[in-house]
Short mmCIF file of C-alpha atoms and ligand atoms in Angstrom, two decimals:
data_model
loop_
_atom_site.label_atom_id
_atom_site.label_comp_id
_atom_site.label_asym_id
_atom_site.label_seq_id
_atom_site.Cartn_x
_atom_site.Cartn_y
_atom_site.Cartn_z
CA UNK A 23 -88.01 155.81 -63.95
CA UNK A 24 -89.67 158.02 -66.49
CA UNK A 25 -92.58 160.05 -66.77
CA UNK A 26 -95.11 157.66 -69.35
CA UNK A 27 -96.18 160.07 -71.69
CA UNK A 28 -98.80 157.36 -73.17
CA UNK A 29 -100.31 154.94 -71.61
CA UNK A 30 -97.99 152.05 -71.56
CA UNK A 31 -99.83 148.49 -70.78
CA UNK A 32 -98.81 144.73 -70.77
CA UNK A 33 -100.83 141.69 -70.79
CA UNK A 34 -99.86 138.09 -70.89
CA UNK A 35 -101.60 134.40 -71.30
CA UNK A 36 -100.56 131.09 -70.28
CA UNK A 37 -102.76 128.85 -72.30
CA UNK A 38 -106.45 128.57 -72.49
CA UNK A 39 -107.41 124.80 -71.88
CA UNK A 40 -109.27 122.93 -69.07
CA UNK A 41 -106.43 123.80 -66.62
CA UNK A 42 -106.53 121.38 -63.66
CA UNK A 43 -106.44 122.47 -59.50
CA UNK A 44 -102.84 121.14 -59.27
CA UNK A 45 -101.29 123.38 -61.64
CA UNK A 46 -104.20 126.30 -61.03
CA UNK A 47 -102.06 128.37 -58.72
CA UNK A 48 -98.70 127.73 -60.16
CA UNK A 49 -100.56 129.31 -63.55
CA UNK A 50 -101.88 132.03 -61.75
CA UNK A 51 -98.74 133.14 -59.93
CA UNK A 52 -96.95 132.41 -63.13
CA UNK A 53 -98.80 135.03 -65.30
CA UNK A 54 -98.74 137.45 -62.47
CA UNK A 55 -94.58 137.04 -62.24
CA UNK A 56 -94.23 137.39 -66.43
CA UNK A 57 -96.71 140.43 -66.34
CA UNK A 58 -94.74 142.22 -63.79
CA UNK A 59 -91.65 141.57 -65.28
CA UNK A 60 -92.65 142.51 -68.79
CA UNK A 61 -94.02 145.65 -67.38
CA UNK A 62 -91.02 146.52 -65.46
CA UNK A 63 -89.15 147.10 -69.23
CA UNK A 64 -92.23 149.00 -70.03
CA UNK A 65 -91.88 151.39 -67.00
CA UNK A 66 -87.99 151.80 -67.56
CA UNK A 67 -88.57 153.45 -70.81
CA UNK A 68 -88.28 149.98 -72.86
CA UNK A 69 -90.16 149.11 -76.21
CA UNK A 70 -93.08 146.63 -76.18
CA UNK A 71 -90.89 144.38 -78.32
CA UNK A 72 -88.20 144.09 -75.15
CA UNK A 73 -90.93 144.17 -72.89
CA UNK A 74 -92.74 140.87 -74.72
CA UNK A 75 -90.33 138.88 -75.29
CA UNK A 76 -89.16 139.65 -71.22
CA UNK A 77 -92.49 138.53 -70.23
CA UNK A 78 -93.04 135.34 -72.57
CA UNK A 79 -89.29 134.09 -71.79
CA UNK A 80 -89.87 134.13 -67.66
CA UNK A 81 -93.24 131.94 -68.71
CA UNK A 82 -90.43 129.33 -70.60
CA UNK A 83 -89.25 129.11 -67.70
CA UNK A 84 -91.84 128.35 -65.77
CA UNK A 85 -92.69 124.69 -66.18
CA UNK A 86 -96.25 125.56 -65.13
CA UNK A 87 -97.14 126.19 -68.92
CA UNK A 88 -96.92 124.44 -72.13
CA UNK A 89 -93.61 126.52 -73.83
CA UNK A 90 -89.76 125.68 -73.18
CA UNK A 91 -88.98 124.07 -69.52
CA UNK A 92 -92.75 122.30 -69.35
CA UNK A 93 -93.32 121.76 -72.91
CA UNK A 94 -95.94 118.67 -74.17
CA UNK A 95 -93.99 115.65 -76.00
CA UNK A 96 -94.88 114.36 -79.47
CA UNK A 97 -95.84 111.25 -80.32
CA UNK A 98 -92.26 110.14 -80.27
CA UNK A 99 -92.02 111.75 -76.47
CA UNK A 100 -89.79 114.43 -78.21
CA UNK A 101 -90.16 118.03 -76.98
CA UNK A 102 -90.40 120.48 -80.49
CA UNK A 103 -91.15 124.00 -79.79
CA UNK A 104 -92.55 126.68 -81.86
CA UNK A 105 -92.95 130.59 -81.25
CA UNK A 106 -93.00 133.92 -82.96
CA UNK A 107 -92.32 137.85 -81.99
CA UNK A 108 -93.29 140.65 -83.96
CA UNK A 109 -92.54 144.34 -83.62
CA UNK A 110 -95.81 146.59 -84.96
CA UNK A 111 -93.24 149.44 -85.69
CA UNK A 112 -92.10 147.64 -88.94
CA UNK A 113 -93.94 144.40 -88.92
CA UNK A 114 -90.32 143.11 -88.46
CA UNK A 115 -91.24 139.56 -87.31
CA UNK A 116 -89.52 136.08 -86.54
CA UNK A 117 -90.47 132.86 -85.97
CA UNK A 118 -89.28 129.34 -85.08
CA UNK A 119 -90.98 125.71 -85.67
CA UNK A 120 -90.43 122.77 -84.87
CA UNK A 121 -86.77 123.35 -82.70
CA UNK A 122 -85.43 121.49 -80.18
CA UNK A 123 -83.49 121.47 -77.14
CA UNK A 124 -84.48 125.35 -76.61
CA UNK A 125 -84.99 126.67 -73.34
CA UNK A 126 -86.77 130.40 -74.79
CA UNK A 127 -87.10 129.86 -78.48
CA UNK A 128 -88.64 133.21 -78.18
CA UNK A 129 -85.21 134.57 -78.61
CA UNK A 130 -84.52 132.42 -81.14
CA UNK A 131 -87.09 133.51 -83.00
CA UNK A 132 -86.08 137.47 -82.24
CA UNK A 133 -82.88 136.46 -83.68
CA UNK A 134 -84.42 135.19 -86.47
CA UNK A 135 -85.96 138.46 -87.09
CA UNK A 136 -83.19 140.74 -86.02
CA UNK A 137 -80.17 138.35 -87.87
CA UNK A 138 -81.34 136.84 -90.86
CA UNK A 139 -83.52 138.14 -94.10
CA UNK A 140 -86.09 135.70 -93.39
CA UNK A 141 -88.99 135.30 -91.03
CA UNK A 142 -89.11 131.42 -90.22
CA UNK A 143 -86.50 128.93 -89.79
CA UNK A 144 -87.61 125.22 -88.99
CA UNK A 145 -86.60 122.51 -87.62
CA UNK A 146 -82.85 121.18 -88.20
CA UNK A 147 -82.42 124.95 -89.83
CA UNK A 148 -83.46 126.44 -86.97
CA UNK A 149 -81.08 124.40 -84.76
CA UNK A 150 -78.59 124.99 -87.15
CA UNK A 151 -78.91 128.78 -86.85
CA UNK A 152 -78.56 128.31 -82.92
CA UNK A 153 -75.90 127.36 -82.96
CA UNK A 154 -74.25 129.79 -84.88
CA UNK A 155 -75.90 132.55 -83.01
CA UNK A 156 -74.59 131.05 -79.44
CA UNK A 157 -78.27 130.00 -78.28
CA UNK A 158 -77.18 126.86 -76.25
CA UNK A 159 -79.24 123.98 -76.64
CA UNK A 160 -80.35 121.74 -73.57
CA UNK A 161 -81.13 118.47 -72.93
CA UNK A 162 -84.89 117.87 -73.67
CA UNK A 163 -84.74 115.91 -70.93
CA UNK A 164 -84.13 119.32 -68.65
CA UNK A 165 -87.29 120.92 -70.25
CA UNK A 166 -89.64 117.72 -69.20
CA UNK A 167 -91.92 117.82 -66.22
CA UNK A 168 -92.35 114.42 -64.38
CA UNK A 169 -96.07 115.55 -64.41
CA UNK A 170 -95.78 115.67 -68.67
CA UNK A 171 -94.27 112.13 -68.50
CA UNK A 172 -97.16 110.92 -66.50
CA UNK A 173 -99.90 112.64 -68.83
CA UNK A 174 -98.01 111.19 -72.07
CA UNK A 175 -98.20 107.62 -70.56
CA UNK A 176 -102.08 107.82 -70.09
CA UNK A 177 -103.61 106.35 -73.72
CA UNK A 178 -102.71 108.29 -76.43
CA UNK A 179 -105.68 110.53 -77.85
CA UNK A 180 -105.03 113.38 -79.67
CA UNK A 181 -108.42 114.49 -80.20
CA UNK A 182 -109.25 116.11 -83.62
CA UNK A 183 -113.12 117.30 -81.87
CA UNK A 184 -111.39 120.35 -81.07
CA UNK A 185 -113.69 122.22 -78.24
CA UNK A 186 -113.37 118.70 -76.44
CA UNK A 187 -109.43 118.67 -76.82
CA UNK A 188 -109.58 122.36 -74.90
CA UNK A 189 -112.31 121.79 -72.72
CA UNK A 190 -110.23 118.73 -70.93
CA UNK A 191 -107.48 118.50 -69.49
CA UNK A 192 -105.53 116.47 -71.79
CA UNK A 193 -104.67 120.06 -73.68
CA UNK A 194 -102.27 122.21 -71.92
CA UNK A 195 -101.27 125.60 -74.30
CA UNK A 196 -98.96 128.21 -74.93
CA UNK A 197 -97.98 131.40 -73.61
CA UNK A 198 -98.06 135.10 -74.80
CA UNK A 199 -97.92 138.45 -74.43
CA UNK A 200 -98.56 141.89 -75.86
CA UNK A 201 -97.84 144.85 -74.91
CA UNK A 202 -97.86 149.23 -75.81
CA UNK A 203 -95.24 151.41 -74.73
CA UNK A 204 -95.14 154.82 -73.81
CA UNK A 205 -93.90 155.83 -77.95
CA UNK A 206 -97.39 153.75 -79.01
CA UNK A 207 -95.62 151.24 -80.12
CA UNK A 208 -97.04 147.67 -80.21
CA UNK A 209 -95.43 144.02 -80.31
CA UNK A 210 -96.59 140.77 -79.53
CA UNK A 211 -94.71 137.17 -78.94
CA UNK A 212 -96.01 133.92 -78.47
CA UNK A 213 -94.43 130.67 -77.59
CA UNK A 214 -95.75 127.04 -77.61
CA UNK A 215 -94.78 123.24 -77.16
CA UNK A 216 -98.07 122.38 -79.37
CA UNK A 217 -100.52 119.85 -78.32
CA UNK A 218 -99.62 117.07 -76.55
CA UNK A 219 -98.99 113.89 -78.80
CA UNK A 220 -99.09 115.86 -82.27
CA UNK A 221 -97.54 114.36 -84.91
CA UNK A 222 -93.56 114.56 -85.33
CA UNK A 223 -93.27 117.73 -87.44
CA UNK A 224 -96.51 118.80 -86.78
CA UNK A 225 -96.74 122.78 -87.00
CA UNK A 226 -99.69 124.89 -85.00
CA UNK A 227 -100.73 128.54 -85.10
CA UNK A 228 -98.05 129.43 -82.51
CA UNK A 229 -95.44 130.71 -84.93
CA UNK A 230 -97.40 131.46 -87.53
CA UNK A 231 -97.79 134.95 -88.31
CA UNK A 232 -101.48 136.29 -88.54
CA UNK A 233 -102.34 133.45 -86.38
CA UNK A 234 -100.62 132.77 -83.62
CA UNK A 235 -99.85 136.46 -83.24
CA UNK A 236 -99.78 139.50 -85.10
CA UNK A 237 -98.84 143.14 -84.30
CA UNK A 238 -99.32 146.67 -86.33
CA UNK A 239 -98.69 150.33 -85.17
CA UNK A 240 -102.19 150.89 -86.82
CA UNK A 241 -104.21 148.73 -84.93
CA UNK A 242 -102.90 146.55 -82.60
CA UNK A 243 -101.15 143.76 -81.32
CA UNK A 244 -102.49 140.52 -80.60
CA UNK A 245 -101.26 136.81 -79.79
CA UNK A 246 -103.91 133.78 -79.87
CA UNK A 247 -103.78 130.24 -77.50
CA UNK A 248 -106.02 127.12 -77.83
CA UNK A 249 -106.79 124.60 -80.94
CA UNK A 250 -103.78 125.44 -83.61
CA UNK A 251 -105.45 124.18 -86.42
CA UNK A 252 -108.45 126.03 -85.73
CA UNK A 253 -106.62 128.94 -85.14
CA UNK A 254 -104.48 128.78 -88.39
CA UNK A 255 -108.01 127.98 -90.37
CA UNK A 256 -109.36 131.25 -89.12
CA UNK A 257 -105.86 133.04 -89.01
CA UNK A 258 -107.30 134.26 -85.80
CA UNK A 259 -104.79 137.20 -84.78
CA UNK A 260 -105.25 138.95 -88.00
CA UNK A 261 -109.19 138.01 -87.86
CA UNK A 262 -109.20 139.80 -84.39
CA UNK A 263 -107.48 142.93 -85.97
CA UNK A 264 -109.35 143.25 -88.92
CA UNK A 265 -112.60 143.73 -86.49
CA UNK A 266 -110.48 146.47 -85.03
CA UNK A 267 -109.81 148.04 -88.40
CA UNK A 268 -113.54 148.09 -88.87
CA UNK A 269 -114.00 149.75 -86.19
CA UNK A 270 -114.85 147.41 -83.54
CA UNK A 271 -113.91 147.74 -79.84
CA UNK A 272 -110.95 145.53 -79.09
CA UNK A 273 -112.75 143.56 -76.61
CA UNK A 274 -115.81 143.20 -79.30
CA UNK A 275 -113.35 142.23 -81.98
CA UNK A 276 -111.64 139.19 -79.91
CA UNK A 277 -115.17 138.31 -78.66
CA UNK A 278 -116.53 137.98 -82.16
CA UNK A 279 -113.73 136.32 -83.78
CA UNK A 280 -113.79 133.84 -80.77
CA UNK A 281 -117.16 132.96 -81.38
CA UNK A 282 -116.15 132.80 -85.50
CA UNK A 283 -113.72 130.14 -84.95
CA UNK A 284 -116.09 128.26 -82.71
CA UNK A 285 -118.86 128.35 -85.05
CA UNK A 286 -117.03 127.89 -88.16
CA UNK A 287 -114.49 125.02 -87.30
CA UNK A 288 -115.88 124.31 -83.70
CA UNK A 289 -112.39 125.53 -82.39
CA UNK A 290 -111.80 126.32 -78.89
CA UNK A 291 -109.10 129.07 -77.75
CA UNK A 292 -108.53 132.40 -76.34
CA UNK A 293 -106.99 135.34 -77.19
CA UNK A 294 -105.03 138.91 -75.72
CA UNK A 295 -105.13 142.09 -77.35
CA UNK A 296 -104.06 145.77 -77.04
CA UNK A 297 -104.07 148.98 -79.42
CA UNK A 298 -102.09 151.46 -79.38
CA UNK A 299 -103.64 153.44 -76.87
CA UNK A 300 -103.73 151.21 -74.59
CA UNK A 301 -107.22 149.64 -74.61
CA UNK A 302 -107.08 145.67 -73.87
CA UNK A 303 -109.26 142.68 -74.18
CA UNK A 304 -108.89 139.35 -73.08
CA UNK A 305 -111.31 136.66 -74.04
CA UNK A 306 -111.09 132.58 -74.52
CA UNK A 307 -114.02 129.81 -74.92
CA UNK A 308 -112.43 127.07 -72.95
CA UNK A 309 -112.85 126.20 -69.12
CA UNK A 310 -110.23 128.72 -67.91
CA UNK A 311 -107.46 130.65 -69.38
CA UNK A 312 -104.93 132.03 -66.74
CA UNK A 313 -103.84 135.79 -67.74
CA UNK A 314 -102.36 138.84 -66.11
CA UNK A 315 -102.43 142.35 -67.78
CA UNK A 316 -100.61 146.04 -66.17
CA UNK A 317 -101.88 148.91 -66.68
CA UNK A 318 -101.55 152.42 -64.54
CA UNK A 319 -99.60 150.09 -62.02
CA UNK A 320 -102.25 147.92 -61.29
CA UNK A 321 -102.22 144.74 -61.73
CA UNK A 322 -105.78 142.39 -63.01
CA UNK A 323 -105.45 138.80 -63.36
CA UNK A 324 -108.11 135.71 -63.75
CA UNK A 325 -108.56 131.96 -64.37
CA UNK A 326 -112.30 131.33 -64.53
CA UNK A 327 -114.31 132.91 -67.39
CA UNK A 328 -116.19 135.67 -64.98
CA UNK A 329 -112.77 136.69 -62.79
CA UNK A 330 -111.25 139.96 -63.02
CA UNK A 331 -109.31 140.17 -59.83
CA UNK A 332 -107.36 143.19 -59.22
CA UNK A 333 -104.02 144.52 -56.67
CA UNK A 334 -101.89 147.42 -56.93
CA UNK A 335 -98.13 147.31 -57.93
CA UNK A 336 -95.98 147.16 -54.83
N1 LIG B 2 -101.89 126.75 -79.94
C1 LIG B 2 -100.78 125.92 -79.94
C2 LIG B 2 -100.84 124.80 -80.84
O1 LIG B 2 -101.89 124.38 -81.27
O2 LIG B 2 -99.80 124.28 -81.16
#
């Protein structure tokens, strides 16, 4: 254990949509576990990038959310995944689309940062690149919930009226996280199986940076959940750090870019945020957005738009 010199803080999202009772616990508990673990690098002297990618992988895992084991299908009922993860030291960054048969493509993605001279690899490239990095693929079938199958069987309606996609519950969205360590160092990662019934190919915000996520030393780091198109229309993660540039608070500058993206191209999302010294905001428009932040070893969490609940670290 070390002695934080600055304030070191962690906050994660699982996905702001219309979230359902059945999976309402599961996605509360699930935030709660990836925010605790993320923080844990934090505490033991690791970097936000480590500590992100830590907390967005054990929400992969967690086949309460929409990202790896959980994932939406397509409208071929094939699972493609997208995410990104970006280190505001360097703006390093690295992203995947469109992969398959990934259980974290969140460390694909840091591999695509870390191993190769570009920042996005796609599709049969990024498989490709897998496998020469040793990332094992899986069998979609093994990242599939029986409760996905049932929701892709109801009629097909991949709604294009975007705040009534993510206020019901045929949405289901994306996980992130973002986080400051004790150096004031920021990074953020986000991770996504899209939108349920999307086109084959189809691309969202998720691993796109400066919307799906973004993440600078000199302002902040941010990663974005809800309507993709919407969100790459606005490019909503830089939007949100621009405001914070200006001068805005962080929570004013999610708030107000929220409301932009509603207002402009009636898009419905949420979004985390934190600056280098350790101020954080989380905001969203839809019914509930489950999220979990540490800071000074307590831990807040909330669902519904007015909760801030609130326990220590044990
Ligand atoms: N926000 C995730 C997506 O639209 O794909």
């Amino acid at each position: 254990m070390i002695d934080l010199k600055m304030k070191a803080v962690l906050v994660v999202h699982g996905g702001a949509w219309a979230i359902p009772e059945e999976l309402s616990k599961a996605s509360v508990e699930g935030v709660q576990s990836a925010a605790r673990q993320g923080f844990s690098v934090l505490k033991s002297g690791g970097c936000a990038l480590d500590a992100v990618e830590v907390a967005v992988r054990a929400m992969e895992d967690n086949t309460a959310f929409d990202a790896g084991h959980g994932s939406v299908l397509n409208t071929d009922g094939e699972v493609e995944l997208d995410a990104l993860i970006m280190d505001g030291r360097t703006l390093a960054s690295g992203a995947v689309s469109s992969v398959k048969n990934i259980a974290n493509p969140v460390s694909l993605a840091r591999a695509v940062m870390e191993k190769t001279d570009h920042v996005m690899l796609t599709g049969r490239g990024a498989n490709l690149f897998a496998e020469r990095v040793g990332v094992h693929t899986v069998p979609t079938e093994t990242l599939v919930t029986e409760y996905e199958r049932k929701e892709w069987e109801k009629p097909k309606k991949y709604m294009t009226g975007v705040k009534e996609l993510f206020n019901s519950q045929w949405a289901h969205d994306t996980v992130g996280a973002v986080a400051v360590d004790c150096s004031g160092n920021v990074a953020c990662a986000t991770s996504t199986g899209g939108i349920r019934n999307k086109m084959v190919g189809r691309v969202g915000d998720s691993p796109v940076i400066g919307s799906g996520g973004y993440a600078d030393n000199h302002s902040g780091a941010v990663s974005c959940t809800g309507h993709g198109e919407s969100i790459l229309k606005v490019t909503l993660a830089r939007l949100i750090l621009f405001h914070v540039e200006q001068g805005k608070e962080v929570s004013q500058a999610v708030e107000v870019s929220l409301r932009y993206m509603d207002e402009r191209v009636q898009g419905g999302g949420g979004a985390i945020a934190v600056t280098p010294s350790g101020k954080w905001a989380i905001n969203f428009t839809t019914e509930r957005m489950a999220w979990a932040a540490v800071e000074n070893d307590v831990l807040w969490y909330g669902l519904d738009p007015s909760d801030k609940f609130q326990e220590e670290l044990q």
